[in-house]
CSV table of C-alpha atoms in Angstrom, one decimal:
chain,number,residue,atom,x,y,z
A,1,UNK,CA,13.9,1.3,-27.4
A,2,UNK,CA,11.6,0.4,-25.4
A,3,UNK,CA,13.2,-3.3,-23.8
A,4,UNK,CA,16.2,-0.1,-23.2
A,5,UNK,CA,13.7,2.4,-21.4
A,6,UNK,CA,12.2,-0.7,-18.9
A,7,UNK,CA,16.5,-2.1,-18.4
A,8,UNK,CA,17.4,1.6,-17.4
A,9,UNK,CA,14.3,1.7,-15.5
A,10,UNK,CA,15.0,-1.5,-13.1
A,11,UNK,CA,18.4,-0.6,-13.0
A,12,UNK,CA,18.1,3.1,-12.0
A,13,UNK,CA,15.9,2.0,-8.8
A,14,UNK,CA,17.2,-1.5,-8.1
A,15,UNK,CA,17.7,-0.6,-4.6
A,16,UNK,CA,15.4,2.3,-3.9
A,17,UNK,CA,12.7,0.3,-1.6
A,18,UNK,CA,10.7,2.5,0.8
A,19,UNK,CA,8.6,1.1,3.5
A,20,UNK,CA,5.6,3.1,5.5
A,21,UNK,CA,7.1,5.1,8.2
A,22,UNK,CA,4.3,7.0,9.8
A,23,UNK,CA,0.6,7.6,10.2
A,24,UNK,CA,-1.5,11.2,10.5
A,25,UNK,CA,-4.9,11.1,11.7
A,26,UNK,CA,-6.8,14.3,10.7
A,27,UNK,CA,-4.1,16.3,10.3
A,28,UNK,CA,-2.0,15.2,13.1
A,29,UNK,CA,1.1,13.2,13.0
A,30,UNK,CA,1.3,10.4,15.3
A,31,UNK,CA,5.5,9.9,14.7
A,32,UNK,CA,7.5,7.6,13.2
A,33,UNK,CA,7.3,3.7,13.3
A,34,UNK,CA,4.3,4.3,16.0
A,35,UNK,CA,1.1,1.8,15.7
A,36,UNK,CA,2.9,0.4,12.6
A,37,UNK,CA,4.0,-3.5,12.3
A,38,UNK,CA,7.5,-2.2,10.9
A,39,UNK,CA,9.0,-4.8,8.6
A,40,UNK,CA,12.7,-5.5,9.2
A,41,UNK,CA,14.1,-3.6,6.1
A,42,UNK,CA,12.7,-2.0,3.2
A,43,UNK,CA,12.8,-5.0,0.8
A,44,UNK,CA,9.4,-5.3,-1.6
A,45,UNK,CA,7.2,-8.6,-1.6
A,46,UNK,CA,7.0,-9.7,-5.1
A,47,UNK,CA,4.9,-13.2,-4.6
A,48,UNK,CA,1.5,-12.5,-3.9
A,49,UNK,CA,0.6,-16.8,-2.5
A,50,UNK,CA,2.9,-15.8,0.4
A,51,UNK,CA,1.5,-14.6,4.0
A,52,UNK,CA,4.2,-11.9,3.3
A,53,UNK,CA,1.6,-10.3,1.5
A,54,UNK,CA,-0.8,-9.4,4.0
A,55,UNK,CA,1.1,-7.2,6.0
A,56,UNK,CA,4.7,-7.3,4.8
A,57,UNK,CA,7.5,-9.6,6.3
A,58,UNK,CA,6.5,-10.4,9.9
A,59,UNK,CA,3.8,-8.5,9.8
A,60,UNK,CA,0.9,-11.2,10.9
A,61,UNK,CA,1.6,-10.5,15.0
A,62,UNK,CA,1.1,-6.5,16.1
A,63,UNK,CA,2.5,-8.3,19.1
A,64,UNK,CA,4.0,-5.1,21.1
A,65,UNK,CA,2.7,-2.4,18.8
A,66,UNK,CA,0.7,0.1,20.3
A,67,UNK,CA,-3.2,0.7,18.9
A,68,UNK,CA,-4.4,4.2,17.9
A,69,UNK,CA,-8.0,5.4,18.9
A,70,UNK,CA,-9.6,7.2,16.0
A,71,UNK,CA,-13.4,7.7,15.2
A,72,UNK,CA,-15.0,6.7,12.3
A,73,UNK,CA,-14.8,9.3,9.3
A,74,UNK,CA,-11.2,10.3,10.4
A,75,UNK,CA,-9.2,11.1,7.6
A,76,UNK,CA,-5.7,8.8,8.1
A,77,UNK,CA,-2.5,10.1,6.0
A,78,UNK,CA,0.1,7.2,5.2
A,79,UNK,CA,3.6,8.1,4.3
A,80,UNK,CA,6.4,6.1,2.8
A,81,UNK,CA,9.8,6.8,2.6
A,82,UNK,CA,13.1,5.4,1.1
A,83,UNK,CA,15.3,5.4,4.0
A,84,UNK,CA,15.0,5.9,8.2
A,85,UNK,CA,12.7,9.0,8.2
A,86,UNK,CA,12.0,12.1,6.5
A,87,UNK,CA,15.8,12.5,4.5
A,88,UNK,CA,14.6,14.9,1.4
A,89,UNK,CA,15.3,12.4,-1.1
A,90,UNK,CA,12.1,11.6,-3.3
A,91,UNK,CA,10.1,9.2,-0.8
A,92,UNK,CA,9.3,6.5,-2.8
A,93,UNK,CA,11.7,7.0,-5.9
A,94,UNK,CA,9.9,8.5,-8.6
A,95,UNK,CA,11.0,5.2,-11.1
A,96,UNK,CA,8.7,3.1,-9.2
A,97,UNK,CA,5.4,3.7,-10.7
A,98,UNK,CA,2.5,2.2,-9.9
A,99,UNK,CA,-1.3,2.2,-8.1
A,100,UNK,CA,-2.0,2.7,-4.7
A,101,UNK,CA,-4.4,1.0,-2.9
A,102,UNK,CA,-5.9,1.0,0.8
A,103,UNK,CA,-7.4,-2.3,2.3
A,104,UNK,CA,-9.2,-2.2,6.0
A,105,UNK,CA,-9.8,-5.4,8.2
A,106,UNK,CA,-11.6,-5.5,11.2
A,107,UNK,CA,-9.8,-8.6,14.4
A,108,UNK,CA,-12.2,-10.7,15.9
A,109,UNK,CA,-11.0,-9.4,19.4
A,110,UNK,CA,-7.4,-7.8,20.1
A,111,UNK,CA,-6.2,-6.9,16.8
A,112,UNK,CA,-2.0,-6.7,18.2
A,113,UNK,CA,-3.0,-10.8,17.2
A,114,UNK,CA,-4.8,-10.3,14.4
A,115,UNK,CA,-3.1,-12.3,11.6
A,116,UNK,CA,-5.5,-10.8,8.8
A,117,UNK,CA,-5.9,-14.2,7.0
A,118,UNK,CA,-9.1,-15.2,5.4
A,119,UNK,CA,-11.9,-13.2,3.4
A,120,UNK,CA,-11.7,-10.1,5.6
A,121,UNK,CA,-9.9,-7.4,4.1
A,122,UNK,CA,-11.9,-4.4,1.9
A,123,UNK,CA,-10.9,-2.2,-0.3
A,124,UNK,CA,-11.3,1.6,0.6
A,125,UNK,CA,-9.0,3.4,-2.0
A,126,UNK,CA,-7.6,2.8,-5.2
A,127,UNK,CA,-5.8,5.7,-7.4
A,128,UNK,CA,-3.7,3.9,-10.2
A,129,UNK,CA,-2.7,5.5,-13.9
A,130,UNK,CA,-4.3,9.2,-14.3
A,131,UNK,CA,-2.7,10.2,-17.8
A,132,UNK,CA,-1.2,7.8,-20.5
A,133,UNK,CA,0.7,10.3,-22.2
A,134,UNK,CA,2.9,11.7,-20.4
A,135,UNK,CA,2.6,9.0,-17.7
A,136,UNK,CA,1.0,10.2,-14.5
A,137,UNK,CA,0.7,7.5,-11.5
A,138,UNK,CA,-0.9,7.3,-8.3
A,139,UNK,CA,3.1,7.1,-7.0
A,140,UNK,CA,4.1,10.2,-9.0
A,141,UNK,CA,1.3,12.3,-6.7
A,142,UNK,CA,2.6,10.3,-4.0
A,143,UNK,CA,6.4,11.6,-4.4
A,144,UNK,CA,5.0,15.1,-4.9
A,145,UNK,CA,3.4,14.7,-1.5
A,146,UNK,CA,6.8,14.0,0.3
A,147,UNK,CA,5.3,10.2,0.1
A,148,UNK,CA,1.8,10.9,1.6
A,149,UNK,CA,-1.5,9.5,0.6
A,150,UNK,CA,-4.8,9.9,2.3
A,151,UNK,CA,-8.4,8.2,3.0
A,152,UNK,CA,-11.3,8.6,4.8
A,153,UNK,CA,-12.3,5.7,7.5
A,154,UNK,CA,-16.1,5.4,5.9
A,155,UNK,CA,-18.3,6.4,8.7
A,156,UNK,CA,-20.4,3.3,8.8
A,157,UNK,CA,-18.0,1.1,9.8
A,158,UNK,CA,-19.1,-0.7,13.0
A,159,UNK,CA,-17.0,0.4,16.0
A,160,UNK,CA,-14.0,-2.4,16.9
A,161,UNK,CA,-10.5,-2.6,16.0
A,162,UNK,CA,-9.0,-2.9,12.8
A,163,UNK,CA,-5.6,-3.4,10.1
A,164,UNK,CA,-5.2,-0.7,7.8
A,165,UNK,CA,-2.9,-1.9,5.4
A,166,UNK,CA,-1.9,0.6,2.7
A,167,UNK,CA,-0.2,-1.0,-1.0
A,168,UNK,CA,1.9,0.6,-3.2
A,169,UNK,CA,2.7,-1.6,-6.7
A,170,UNK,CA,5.6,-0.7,-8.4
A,171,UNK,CA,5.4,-2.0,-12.1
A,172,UNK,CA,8.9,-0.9,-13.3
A,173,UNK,CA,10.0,-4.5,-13.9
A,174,UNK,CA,6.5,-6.2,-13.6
A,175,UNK,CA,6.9,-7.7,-17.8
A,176,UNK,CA,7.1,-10.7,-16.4
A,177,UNK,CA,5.8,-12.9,-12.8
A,178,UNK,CA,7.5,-12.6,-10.4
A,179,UNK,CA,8.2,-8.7,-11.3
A,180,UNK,CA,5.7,-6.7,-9.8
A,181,UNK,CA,7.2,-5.3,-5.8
A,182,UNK,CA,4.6,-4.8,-3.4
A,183,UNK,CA,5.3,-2.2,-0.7
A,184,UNK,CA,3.0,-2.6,2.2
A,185,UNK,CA,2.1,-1.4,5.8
A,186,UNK,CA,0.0,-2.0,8.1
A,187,UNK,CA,-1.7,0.1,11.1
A,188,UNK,CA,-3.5,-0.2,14.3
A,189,UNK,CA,-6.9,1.4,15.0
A,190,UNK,CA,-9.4,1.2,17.4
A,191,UNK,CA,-12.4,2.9,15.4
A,192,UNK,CA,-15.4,4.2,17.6
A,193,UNK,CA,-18.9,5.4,16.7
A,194,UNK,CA,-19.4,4.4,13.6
A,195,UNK,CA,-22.3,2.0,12.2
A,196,UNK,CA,-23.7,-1.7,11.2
A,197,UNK,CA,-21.8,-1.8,7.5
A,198,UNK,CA,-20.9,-5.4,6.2
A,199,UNK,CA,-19.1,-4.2,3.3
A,200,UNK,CA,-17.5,-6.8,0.8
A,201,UNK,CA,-14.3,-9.0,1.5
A,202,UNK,CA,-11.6,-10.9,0.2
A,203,UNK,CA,-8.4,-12.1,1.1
A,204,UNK,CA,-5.1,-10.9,1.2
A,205,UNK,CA,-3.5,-13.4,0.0
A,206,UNK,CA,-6.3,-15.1,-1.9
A,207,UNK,CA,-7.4,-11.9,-4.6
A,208,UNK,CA,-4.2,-11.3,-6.5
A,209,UNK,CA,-3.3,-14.0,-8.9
A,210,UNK,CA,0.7,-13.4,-11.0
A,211,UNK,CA,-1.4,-13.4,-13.6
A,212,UNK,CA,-3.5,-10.5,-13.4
A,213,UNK,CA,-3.4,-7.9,-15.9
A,214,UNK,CA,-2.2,-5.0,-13.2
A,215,UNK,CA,0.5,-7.3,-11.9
A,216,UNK,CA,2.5,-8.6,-14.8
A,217,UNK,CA,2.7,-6.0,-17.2
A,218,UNK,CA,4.7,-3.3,-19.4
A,219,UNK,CA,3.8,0.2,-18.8
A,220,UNK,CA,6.4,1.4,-21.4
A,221,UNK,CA,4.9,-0.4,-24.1
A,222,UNK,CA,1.9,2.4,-25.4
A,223,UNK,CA,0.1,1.6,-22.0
A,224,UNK,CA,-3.2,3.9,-22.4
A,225,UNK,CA,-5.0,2.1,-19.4
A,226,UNK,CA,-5.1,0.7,-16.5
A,227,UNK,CA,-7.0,-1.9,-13.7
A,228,UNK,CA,-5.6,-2.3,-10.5
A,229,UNK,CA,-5.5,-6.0,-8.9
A,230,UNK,CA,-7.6,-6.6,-6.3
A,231,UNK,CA,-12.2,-5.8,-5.8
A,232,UNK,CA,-13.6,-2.4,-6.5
A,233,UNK,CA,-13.7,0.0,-3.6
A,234,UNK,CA,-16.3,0.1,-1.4
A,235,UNK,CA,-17.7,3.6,-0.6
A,236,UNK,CA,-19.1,2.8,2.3
């Protein structure tokens, strides 16, 4: 029954990718595709060695994409959708279930050529199974957000400009490596004020490994818990 539920599963959203359309900052949204490195279709990364994983397919030049000015402590908005905009449909397919995770890295200089390699990227959010039974996932809040997800820029992080990349995991037909589809965008910022944190690092790719228990897994097999791949958050 349950080899049926997971087959249905990965057949019922075979082709319902999403990719991260647009950004809000403190309410306000900034429009679609703007100060996002946009991949070129909507197609998941599923091995996590490749440079694909840092910020999707093509994704390590911001070479022509503009850079929004935020301060520190803004509250940032990502949303995901299926298909070219906002079209009704659930945003990120409600069979694709899965944590949600938020990563910031701050460029050396001019972050449009920032490649975001090396130990630089923390962790700033991570929301992955809330109930075992019934199943409630970070993705299922996402989908009844019309495919938006929120965090807070911590405050004392120094003043420069950064990658926010946002991650969404869909485990629907992670029983095996490679299974697990990564969905991920990456934004632009400028943050100013701010303070003198040195928060903890790792790389993206460099901290997920095919084996780790939140990337190859079955989650219709009596899951009752839960660790996301990846550091803990840092507060800030």
């Amino acid at each position: 029954m349950r080899l049926a539920l997971s087959l249905l599963a990965a057949g019922a959203v075979a082709n319902a990718h999403f990719t991260m359309q647009y950004i809000w900052s403190n309410g306000v949204d900034e429009g679609h595709n703007n100060y996002i490195r946009v991949p070129p279709n909507n197609n998941p990364v599923t091995d996590v060695t490749s440079t694909d994983l840092t910020c999707n397919v093509n994704g390590l030049s911001g070479a022509g994409v503009s850079t929004l000015s935020i301060a520190a402590g803004t509250n940032i908005t990502f949303e995901w959708h299926q298909h070219d905009q906002r079209t009704g449909e659930d945003a990120i397919s409600g069979g694709h279930k899965g944590p949600v995770q938020v990563y910031i890295a701050k460029a050396s200089g001019d972050v449009s050529s920032f490649n975001g390699q090396g130990a630089v990227w923390t962790k700033i959010y991570s929301s992955g199974l809330l109930t075992a039974n019934p199943q409630l996932w970070a993705t299922d809040v996402v989908n009844s957000n019309n495919g938006k997800h929120s965090v807070v820029i911590p405050s004392s992080l120094p003043a420069g400009q950064y990658l926010l990349r946002a991650e969404i995991i869909a485990l629907h037909v992670a029983q095996t490596y490679p299974g697990a589809q990564f969905y991920i965008g990456c934004a632009q910022v400028s943050i100013t004020g701010g303070g003198s944190a040195n928060p903890p690092k790792v790389a993206l790719p460099g901290a997920y490994k095919g084996s780790d228990p939140g990337i190859t897994i079955n989650i219709y097999n009596n899951l009752q818990s839960y660790t996301a791949p990846g550091p803990a958050v840092w507060s800030g």
